[in-house]
Amino acid sequence: MDLLDGNLELKEVQKLQGHTDRVWSLAWNPATTATDVPAVFASCSGDKTVRIWEQSPSTRSWDCKAVLEETHTRTVRSCAWSPSGKLLATASFDATTAIWENVGGDFECVSTLEGHENEVKSLCWNASGSLLATCGRDKTVWIWEVMPGNEFECLQVLQGHTQDVKMVQWHPTMDILFSCSYDNTVKVWWSEDADGDWSCVQTLGESSNGHSSTVWSLSFNAKGDKLVTCSDDLTLKIWEADIIRMQSGDGYAPWNHLCTLSGYHDRTVFSVHWSR
Amino acid sequence: MVSGLINANPVVYEKKERRLRNLATLPDEYAVEPIDQQEIFDHIRDIKDPEHPYSLEELKVITEDAIEVDHERSYVRVTFTPTVEHCSMATVIGLCLRVKLMRSLPSRYKMDIRVAPGTHATEAAVNKQLNDKERVAAALENPNLLDMVDECLAPSYG
């Protein structure tokens, strides 16, 4: 793909078969994006399993290396690798979050996080891998602390959204948590200090030029000073914040609406990602 | 299970006659006949109402005119009219419509299912749920709900 020449055409190189129901999501293993390491990604499905795919360095083709099954009892909706690439967290409609570890080529479920009242829809590790956030239809966002020995302790249950929470995402450089919801808003959660309580410091709703229907996803640019949200209202919105001020410890700096991209999609925009 | 029916005395209408497809007029046997209103209606007319022993057609919950099809864009919109304004079965009916069409149409079809404007007390809320693919998928994993839907979709003879 030749970005500089404006050649942005996507070409299918391979179709990967295996899952027996719709594939909801996938995640690249961050430890495998170095040039001499075979690329790996995980996919999760309505067939209740997660598949791990690896690219062969010689043939460049993709093979399924493992099937993570017999753990989730309902659709696996999302998955995310820890920043070190050692752990994979999977979120399921069965109300649990499973943590998997690659033990000599085999993936073992080393922990199961319970607590959500119903379907868990999304999860995200913070930049350092010390925290994991989960969210679901029960309108809550949970923050879990990663302890030694693959133990996870629930730090806090964040209430505030009035409907189903669709997605959670940590800021790329700071421990600030963002959540997108069926209640049409994006909420920003912040903790004054490391052991403090988390609270909602901002809600990006209709009054702040926010979306008029379910917000499905959001993504940060590499620098972390801009974010893009996408929605069932058919638009994408770009937001910005004074990151320098926040990083210098000067307290929270709010996100402001920069612009709305409308007229490009005629159906729900489910997913968005800013290139690195 | 609700002991009192929401609408104990629904109005029952006559069924419209069924059009036989005229195969003799097809010039090319490999030609793809565009999916039209009539075909969509045929897929959903016999869905049973969750509460009464009548079809959605007989109760005028759905009519042929309330179906929009765009064959080129592979898009369908079905507008249905619940028999009463605060029908709690509206989401079940909407789900039945979606499931029946999902099982009957090519997978490329995009579908919008909605209640006829002004016919339901919580119209916006019902429509939002019915068109949220994640909510629909999760609902269909609920065995009780799935049983109810399959009951409504089951063919009845006579």
Short mmCIF file of C-alpha atoms in Angstrom, two decimals:
data_model
loop_
_atom_site.label_atom_id
_atom_site.label_comp_id
_atom_site.label_asym_id
_atom_site.label_seq_id
_atom_site.Cartn_x
_atom_site.Cartn_y
_atom_site.Cartn_z
CA MET A 1 0.00 0.00 0.00
CA ASP A 2 1.62 3.19 -1.18
CA LEU A 3 0.26 5.86 1.13
CA LEU A 4 2.45 8.63 -0.23
CA ASP A 5 1.17 8.10 -3.76
CA GLY A 6 -2.39 7.94 -2.51
CA ASN A 7 -2.71 4.31 -3.59
CA LEU A 8 -4.96 2.94 -0.89
CA GLU A 9 -6.41 -0.08 -2.63
CA LEU A 10 -6.88 -3.16 -0.47
CA LYS A 11 -6.17 -6.54 -2.02
CA GLU A 12 -7.29 -9.80 -0.47
CA VAL A 13 -4.32 -12.14 -0.03
CA GLN A 14 -5.95 -15.06 1.74
CA LYS A 15 -9.29 -16.22 3.11
CA LEU A 16 -8.97 -18.00 6.45
CA GLN A 17 -11.55 -20.71 7.11
CA GLY A 18 -12.17 -22.41 10.41
CA HIS A 19 -14.75 -20.59 12.44
CA THR A 20 -18.26 -22.01 12.14
CA ASP A 21 -20.18 -18.86 13.04
CA ARG A 22 -19.69 -15.15 12.50
CA VAL A 23 -16.30 -13.70 13.44
CA TRP A 24 -16.87 -10.67 15.65
CA SER A 25 -13.41 -9.33 16.22
CA LEU A 26 -9.71 -9.87 15.95
CA ALA A 27 -6.49 -8.59 17.50
CA TRP A 28 -2.87 -8.47 16.37
CA ASN A 29 -0.34 -9.74 18.91
CA PRO A 30 1.82 -6.64 19.57
CA ALA A 31 4.95 -8.69 20.32
CA THR A 32 4.87 -10.14 16.83
CA THR A 33 4.93 -7.00 14.78
CA ALA A 34 8.74 -6.89 14.71
CA THR A 35 10.23 -7.80 11.35
CA ASP A 36 11.84 -11.15 12.17
CA VAL A 37 8.98 -12.54 14.25
CA PRO A 38 6.11 -14.36 12.50
CA ALA A 39 3.00 -12.21 12.74
CA VAL A 40 0.21 -13.57 14.94
CA PHE A 41 -3.39 -12.52 15.50
CA ALA A 42 -6.39 -13.87 17.36
CA SER A 43 -9.97 -14.01 16.06
CA CYS A 44 -13.10 -14.60 18.13
CA SER A 45 -16.47 -15.91 17.08
CA GLY A 46 -20.12 -16.73 17.65
CA ASP A 47 -18.96 -20.36 17.59
CA LYS A 48 -17.71 -19.75 21.20
CA THR A 49 -14.06 -20.20 20.25
CA VAL A 50 -11.00 -18.09 19.66
CA ARG A 51 -8.52 -19.00 16.95
CA ILE A 52 -4.85 -18.05 16.86
CA TRP A 53 -3.41 -17.48 13.41
CA GLU A 54 0.26 -17.28 12.49
CA GLN A 55 1.95 -16.28 9.27
CA SER A 56 4.62 -18.66 7.98
CA PRO A 57 7.84 -16.65 7.38
CA SER A 58 8.74 -18.77 4.37
CA THR A 59 5.44 -19.16 2.52
CA ARG A 60 3.83 -15.95 3.86
CA SER A 61 0.58 -17.87 4.24
CA TRP A 62 -1.54 -17.94 7.37
CA ASP A 63 -2.31 -21.06 9.39
CA CYS A 64 -4.42 -21.67 12.43
CA LYS A 65 -2.05 -22.51 15.28
CA ALA A 66 -4.57 -23.04 18.06
CA VAL A 67 -8.27 -23.15 18.82
CA LEU A 68 -9.22 -21.91 22.28
CA GLU A 69 -12.39 -23.81 23.06
CA GLU A 70 -14.44 -25.45 25.81
CA THR A 71 -14.24 -22.38 27.99
CA HIS A 72 -16.73 -19.80 26.90
CA THR A 73 -20.31 -21.04 26.75
CA ARG A 74 -21.60 -18.29 24.47
CA THR A 75 -20.35 -16.00 21.70
CA VAL A 76 -16.84 -14.62 22.22
CA ARG A 77 -17.28 -10.98 21.31
CA SER A 78 -13.82 -9.39 21.70
CA CYS A 79 -10.25 -10.25 22.38
CA ALA A 80 -7.15 -8.25 23.25
CA TRP A 81 -3.50 -9.14 23.82
CA SER A 82 -1.65 -7.64 26.76
CA PRO A 83 1.06 -5.15 25.66
CA SER A 84 3.78 -7.77 26.27
CA GLY A 85 1.92 -10.19 24.00
CA LYS A 86 2.06 -12.87 26.71
CA LEU A 87 -1.61 -12.87 27.69
CA LEU A 88 -4.84 -12.83 25.68
CA ALA A 89 -8.07 -11.62 27.27
CA THR A 90 -11.38 -12.70 25.73
CA ALA A 91 -14.81 -11.18 26.44
CA SER A 92 -17.94 -13.29 26.07
CA PHE A 93 -21.73 -13.03 26.06
CA ASP A 94 -21.53 -15.68 28.81
CA ALA A 95 -20.74 -12.75 31.17
CA THR A 96 -17.15 -13.80 31.80
CA THR A 97 -13.72 -12.63 30.67
CA ALA A 98 -11.10 -15.34 30.21
CA ILE A 99 -7.36 -14.79 30.41
CA TRP A 100 -5.20 -17.11 28.32
CA GLU A 101 -1.49 -17.73 28.40
CA ASN A 102 0.67 -19.33 25.74
CA VAL A 103 2.35 -22.24 27.54
CA GLY A 104 4.76 -23.84 25.09
CA GLY A 105 2.50 -23.49 22.06
CA ASP A 106 -0.70 -24.43 23.89
CA PHE A 107 -3.02 -21.78 25.16
CA GLU A 108 -4.30 -22.35 28.68
CA CYS A 109 -7.05 -20.45 30.40
CA VAL A 110 -5.26 -19.18 33.50
CA SER A 111 -8.00 -17.03 34.94
CA THR A 112 -11.73 -16.31 34.60
CA LEU A 113 -13.05 -12.89 35.59
CA GLU A 114 -16.64 -12.91 36.80
CA GLY A 115 -18.83 -10.08 37.90
CA HIS A 116 -20.67 -8.63 34.94
CA GLU A 117 -24.38 -9.37 35.14
CA ASN A 118 -24.71 -10.20 31.48
CA GLU A 119 -22.90 -10.02 28.12
CA VAL A 120 -19.35 -8.64 28.25
CA LYS A 121 -18.81 -6.73 25.03
CA SER A 122 -15.33 -5.28 25.02
CA LEU A 123 -12.06 -5.17 26.89
CA CYS A 124 -8.79 -3.28 26.76
CA TRP A 125 -5.40 -3.38 28.49
CA ASN A 126 -3.77 -0.09 29.46
CA ALA A 127 -0.44 0.87 27.88
CA SER A 128 1.70 -0.68 30.63
CA GLY A 129 -0.38 -3.85 30.93
CA SER A 130 -1.05 -3.25 34.63
CA LEU A 131 -4.79 -2.72 34.19
CA LEU A 132 -7.57 -4.38 32.21
CA ALA A 133 -10.94 -2.71 31.57
CA THR A 134 -14.12 -4.63 30.61
CA CYS A 135 -17.63 -3.42 29.79
CA GLY A 136 -21.01 -4.85 28.94
CA ARG A 137 -24.77 -4.71 28.58
CA ASP A 138 -25.17 -4.29 32.34
CA LYS A 139 -24.16 -0.61 31.75
CA THR A 140 -20.97 -0.89 33.78
CA VAL A 141 -17.27 -0.64 33.14
CA TRP A 142 -14.97 -2.69 35.36
CA ILE A 143 -11.32 -1.91 36.03
CA TRP A 144 -9.20 -4.90 37.00
CA GLU A 145 -5.67 -4.82 38.37
CA VAL A 146 -3.20 -7.41 37.11
CA MET A 147 -1.53 -9.08 40.08
CA PRO A 148 1.34 -11.56 40.20
CA GLY A 149 0.54 -15.15 39.32
CA ASN A 150 -2.14 -14.17 36.79
CA GLU A 151 -4.49 -13.03 39.53
CA PHE A 152 -6.91 -10.24 38.70
CA GLU A 153 -8.49 -8.03 41.29
CA CYS A 154 -11.45 -5.80 40.57
CA LEU A 155 -10.39 -2.26 41.48
CA GLN A 156 -13.68 -0.58 40.74
CA VAL A 157 -17.03 -0.88 38.98
CA LEU A 158 -17.79 2.34 37.11
CA GLN A 159 -21.46 3.30 36.91
CA GLY A 160 -22.73 6.17 34.86
CA HIS A 161 -23.80 4.99 31.46
CA THR A 162 -27.56 4.61 31.22
CA GLN A 163 -27.39 1.83 28.66
CA ASP A 164 -25.31 -1.02 27.23
CA VAL A 165 -21.58 -0.16 27.05
CA LYS A 166 -20.25 -1.25 23.67
CA MET A 167 -16.53 -0.62 23.84
CA VAL A 168 -13.73 0.48 26.17
CA GLN A 169 -10.38 1.91 25.20
CA TRP A 170 -7.44 3.19 27.24
CA HIS A 171 -5.58 6.29 26.14
CA PRO A 172 -2.26 5.26 24.46
CA THR A 173 0.04 7.13 26.84
CA MET A 174 -1.92 7.92 30.00
CA ASP A 175 -4.17 5.86 32.26
CA ILE A 176 -7.38 7.54 31.16
CA LEU A 177 -10.26 5.25 30.18
CA PHE A 178 -12.87 5.89 27.51
CA SER A 179 -16.16 4.04 27.07
CA CYS A 180 -18.68 4.10 24.21
CA SER A 181 -22.33 3.33 24.73
CA TYR A 182 -25.83 2.56 23.38
CA ASP A 183 -26.81 5.67 25.38
CA ASN A 184 -25.16 7.70 22.55
CA THR A 185 -22.33 9.02 24.69
CA VAL A 186 -18.63 8.51 25.26
CA LYS A 187 -17.53 8.79 28.88
CA VAL A 188 -14.05 9.62 30.08
CA TRP A 189 -12.89 8.04 33.36
CA TRP A 190 -9.98 9.37 35.34
CA SER A 191 -8.28 8.76 38.64
CA GLU A 192 -6.43 11.62 40.34
CA ASP A 193 -3.66 9.33 41.55
CA ALA A 194 -2.61 5.69 41.29
CA ASP A 195 -4.59 4.46 44.31
CA GLY A 196 -7.44 6.90 43.95
CA ASP A 197 -11.01 6.38 42.91
CA TRP A 198 -11.97 6.56 39.29
CA SER A 199 -14.75 8.90 38.28
CA CYS A 200 -16.35 10.16 35.12
CA VAL A 201 -14.65 13.48 34.33
CA GLN A 202 -16.35 14.09 31.00
CA THR A 203 -19.30 12.88 28.92
CA LEU A 204 -19.20 13.49 25.18
CA GLY A 205 -22.91 13.69 24.45
CA GLU A 206 -25.23 15.53 22.14
CA SER A 207 -24.70 18.81 23.98
CA SER A 208 -20.95 18.63 23.30
CA ASN A 209 -21.59 18.01 19.59
CA GLY A 210 -21.65 14.28 20.19
CA HIS A 211 -23.44 11.46 18.44
CA SER A 212 -27.20 11.06 18.13
CA SER A 213 -27.23 7.29 18.30
CA THR A 214 -25.17 4.37 19.68
CA VAL A 215 -21.42 5.02 19.70
CA TRP A 216 -19.82 1.74 18.64
CA SER A 217 -16.11 2.40 18.74
CA LEU A 218 -13.31 4.91 19.14
CA SER A 219 -9.64 5.13 18.29
CA PHE A 220 -6.72 7.40 19.20
CA ASN A 221 -4.02 8.68 16.90
CA ALA A 222 -0.48 7.57 17.81
CA LYS A 223 0.30 10.77 19.68
CA GLY A 224 -2.89 10.53 21.70
CA ASP A 225 -3.98 14.11 21.16
CA LYS A 226 -6.83 13.21 18.82
CA LEU A 227 -9.54 10.62 18.91
CA VAL A 228 -12.17 9.47 16.43
CA THR A 229 -15.56 7.98 17.32
CA CYS A 230 -18.01 6.17 15.04
CA SER A 231 -21.70 5.61 15.44
CA ASP A 232 -25.07 4.21 14.42
CA ASP A 233 -25.87 7.84 13.46
CA LEU A 234 -23.79 7.14 10.31
CA THR A 235 -21.06 9.66 11.16
CA LEU A 236 -17.52 9.74 12.47
CA LYS A 237 -16.41 12.52 14.79
CA ILE A 238 -12.90 13.75 15.48
CA TRP A 239 -12.08 15.15 18.92
CA GLU A 240 -8.94 16.75 20.32
CA ALA A 241 -7.49 17.59 23.71
CA ASP A 242 -4.53 19.45 25.15
CA ILE A 243 -2.46 16.39 25.88
CA ILE A 244 0.69 18.34 26.78
CA ARG A 245 -1.18 19.99 29.61
CA MET A 246 -2.48 16.66 30.88
CA GLN A 247 0.87 14.93 30.59
CA SER A 248 2.55 17.72 32.55
CA GLY A 249 0.31 16.88 35.49
CA ASP A 250 -1.78 20.00 35.18
CA GLY A 251 -5.06 18.19 35.76
CA TYR A 252 -7.65 17.00 33.29
CA ALA A 253 -7.96 18.78 29.94
CA PRO A 254 -11.33 18.21 28.24
CA TRP A 255 -11.86 16.75 24.79
CA ASN A 256 -13.42 19.08 22.25
CA HIS A 257 -15.25 18.28 19.06
CA LEU A 258 -13.10 19.12 16.06
CA CYS A 259 -15.28 17.96 13.15
CA THR A 260 -17.94 15.51 11.98
CA LEU A 261 -17.52 13.31 8.90
CA SER A 262 -20.99 12.77 7.49
CA GLY A 263 -22.45 11.66 4.18
CA TYR A 264 -19.85 8.92 3.64
CA HIS A 265 -21.69 5.93 5.07
CA ASP A 266 -25.35 5.04 4.69
CA ARG A 267 -25.41 2.39 7.41
CA THR A 268 -24.07 2.05 10.95
CA VAL A 269 -20.34 2.56 11.31
CA PHE A 270 -19.22 -0.20 13.67
CA SER A 271 -15.49 0.14 13.83
CA VAL A 272 -12.77 2.73 13.30
CA HIS A 273 -9.00 2.65 13.71
CA TRP A 274 -6.36 5.33 13.35
CA SER A 275 -3.21 4.15 11.58
CA ARG A 276 0.07 4.37 13.44
CA MET B 1 -45.79 -16.45 31.04
CA VAL B 2 -48.30 -13.59 31.10
CA SER B 3 -51.68 -14.92 32.17
CA GLY B 4 -53.79 -12.13 30.67
CA LEU B 5 -53.35 -11.53 26.94
CA ILE B 6 -52.27 -8.02 26.00
CA ASN B 7 -54.90 -7.89 23.29
CA ALA B 8 -57.57 -10.48 23.95
CA ASN B 9 -59.73 -9.59 20.97
CA PRO B 10 -57.63 -8.81 17.93
CA VAL B 11 -59.23 -7.92 14.65
CA VAL B 12 -58.69 -10.73 12.17
CA TYR B 13 -58.55 -9.95 8.47
CA GLU B 14 -58.92 -12.12 5.40
CA LYS B 15 -55.75 -13.52 3.89
CA LYS B 16 -54.72 -12.15 0.54
CA GLU B 17 -54.65 -14.66 -2.26
CA ARG B 18 -51.28 -16.14 -3.07
CA ARG B 19 -49.76 -15.32 -6.43
CA LEU B 20 -48.23 -18.24 -8.25
CA ARG B 21 -44.93 -17.40 -9.80
CA ASN B 22 -45.23 -17.53 -13.57
CA LEU B 23 -42.21 -19.62 -14.50
CA ALA B 24 -43.20 -19.78 -18.17
CA THR B 25 -42.32 -16.11 -18.65
CA LEU B 26 -38.70 -16.51 -17.56
CA PRO B 27 -36.62 -16.20 -20.73
CA ASP B 28 -33.36 -17.49 -19.33
CA GLU B 29 -33.43 -20.30 -16.78
CA TYR B 30 -30.20 -19.07 -15.22
CA ALA B 31 -31.43 -15.49 -14.86
CA VAL B 32 -31.58 -14.29 -11.29
CA GLU B 33 -35.10 -13.10 -10.66
CA PRO B 34 -34.94 -9.97 -8.56
CA ILE B 35 -36.35 -10.35 -5.06
CA ASP B 36 -39.45 -8.21 -4.83
CA GLN B 37 -42.05 -7.08 -2.32
CA GLN B 38 -44.26 -10.08 -3.00
CA GLU B 39 -41.45 -12.53 -2.31
CA ILE B 40 -40.50 -10.89 0.96
CA PHE B 41 -44.18 -10.87 1.95
CA ASP B 42 -44.46 -14.56 1.11
CA HIS B 43 -41.57 -15.29 3.48
CA ILE B 44 -43.18 -13.50 6.41
CA ARG B 45 -46.96 -13.61 5.94
CA ASP B 46 -47.43 -16.90 7.78
CA ILE B 47 -45.37 -16.04 10.84
CA LYS B 48 -47.66 -16.64 13.79
CA ASP B 49 -48.43 -13.93 16.26
CA PRO B 50 -46.80 -14.84 19.60
CA GLU B 51 -50.09 -14.49 21.47
CA HIS B 52 -52.89 -15.46 19.11
CA PRO B 53 -53.44 -18.41 16.75
CA TYR B 54 -53.36 -16.13 13.74
CA SER B 55 -50.68 -15.12 11.27
CA LEU B 56 -49.16 -11.66 11.09
CA GLU B 57 -50.96 -11.25 7.75
CA GLU B 58 -54.34 -12.11 9.26
CA LEU B 59 -53.85 -9.59 12.02
CA LYS B 60 -52.60 -7.01 9.51
CA VAL B 61 -49.42 -6.67 11.52
CA ILE B 62 -47.63 -6.78 8.18
CA THR B 63 -48.90 -5.91 4.70
CA GLU B 64 -47.25 -6.11 1.32
CA ASP B 65 -47.11 -2.30 0.99
CA ALA B 66 -45.16 -1.99 4.18
CA ILE B 67 -42.22 -3.75 2.58
CA GLU B 68 -39.48 -1.86 0.74
CA VAL B 69 -36.97 -3.80 -1.34
CA ASP B 70 -33.99 -2.52 -3.25
CA HIS B 71 -32.64 -5.49 -5.15
CA GLU B 72 -29.66 -3.58 -6.51
CA ARG B 73 -28.51 -2.48 -3.09
CA SER B 74 -29.58 -5.77 -1.45
CA TYR B 75 -31.68 -3.90 1.07
CA VAL B 76 -35.04 -4.64 2.69
CA ARG B 77 -37.12 -2.61 5.09
CA VAL B 78 -40.16 -4.11 6.80
CA THR B 79 -42.51 -1.88 8.73
CA PHE B 80 -44.92 -3.69 11.01
CA THR B 81 -47.94 -2.52 12.99
CA PRO B 82 -48.42 -4.10 16.42
CA THR B 83 -52.08 -4.70 17.24
CA VAL B 84 -51.96 -2.49 20.33
CA GLU B 85 -49.91 0.60 21.22
CA HIS B 86 -48.14 -0.83 24.24
CA CYS B 87 -47.64 -4.29 22.86
CA SER B 88 -44.77 -5.86 24.76
CA MET B 89 -44.62 -8.48 22.05
CA ALA B 90 -43.40 -5.89 19.55
CA THR B 91 -39.76 -6.85 20.04
CA VAL B 92 -40.59 -10.55 19.70
CA ILE B 93 -42.51 -9.92 16.47
CA GLY B 94 -39.64 -7.81 15.15
CA LEU B 95 -37.18 -10.56 16.05
CA CYS B 96 -39.34 -13.17 14.27
CA LEU B 97 -39.38 -11.04 11.13
CA ARG B 98 -35.62 -10.62 11.23
CA VAL B 99 -34.91 -14.31 11.86
CA LYS B 100 -37.28 -15.48 9.12
CA LEU B 101 -35.74 -13.12 6.58
CA MET B 102 -32.19 -13.96 7.69
CA ARG B 103 -32.97 -17.62 7.05
CA SER B 104 -34.71 -16.94 3.72
CA LEU B 105 -32.69 -14.25 1.97
CA PRO B 106 -29.12 -14.29 0.61
CA SER B 107 -26.67 -13.26 3.33
CA ARG B 108 -25.72 -10.05 1.54
CA TYR B 109 -29.12 -8.51 2.32
CA LYS B 110 -29.19 -5.64 4.80
CA MET B 111 -32.44 -5.41 6.73
CA ASP B 112 -34.18 -2.73 8.71
CA ILE B 113 -37.16 -3.78 10.79
CA ARG B 114 -39.26 -1.09 12.41
CA VAL B 115 -42.69 -0.44 13.89
CA ALA B 116 -44.98 1.79 11.86
CA PRO B 117 -44.52 5.37 13.07
CA GLY B 118 -47.11 6.35 15.63
CA THR B 119 -48.23 2.81 16.42
CA HIS B 120 -46.22 2.08 19.52
CA ALA B 121 -45.64 3.86 22.80
CA THR B 122 -41.88 3.22 22.86
CA GLU B 123 -41.33 3.17 19.11
CA ALA B 124 -37.78 4.59 19.12
CA ALA B 125 -36.61 2.19 21.83
CA VAL B 126 -38.11 -0.84 20.08
CA ASN B 127 -36.64 0.16 16.70
CA LYS B 128 -33.21 0.76 18.20
CA GLN B 129 -33.11 -2.70 19.77
CA LEU B 130 -34.39 -4.45 16.68
CA ASN B 131 -31.68 -2.90 14.52
CA ASP B 132 -28.71 -3.38 16.84
CA LYS B 133 -26.99 -6.48 15.46
CA GLU B 134 -25.19 -7.19 18.73
CA ARG B 135 -28.39 -7.02 20.80
CA VAL B 136 -30.18 -9.22 18.28
CA ALA B 137 -27.37 -11.80 18.29
CA ALA B 138 -27.28 -11.90 22.09
CA ALA B 139 -31.09 -12.18 22.30
CA LEU B 140 -31.09 -15.12 19.91
CA GLU B 141 -28.67 -16.94 22.25
CA ASN B 142 -31.38 -16.84 24.90
CA PRO B 143 -33.01 -20.30 24.69
CA ASN B 144 -36.44 -19.12 25.91
CA LEU B 145 -36.57 -16.36 23.35
CA LEU B 146 -35.31 -18.65 20.60
CA ASP B 147 -38.02 -21.18 21.45
CA MET B 148 -40.66 -18.48 21.24
CA VAL B 149 -39.33 -17.32 17.86
CA ASP B 150 -39.18 -20.88 16.50
CA GLU B 151 -42.77 -21.43 17.67
CA CYS B 152 -43.91 -18.38 15.70
CA LEU B 153 -41.93 -19.43 12.65
CA ALA B 154 -43.10 -23.04 12.68
CA PRO B 155 -45.44 -23.84 9.78
CA SER B 156 -49.05 -24.48 10.69
CA TYR B 157 -51.13 -26.68 8.52
CA GLY B 158 -54.75 -25.87 7.66
#
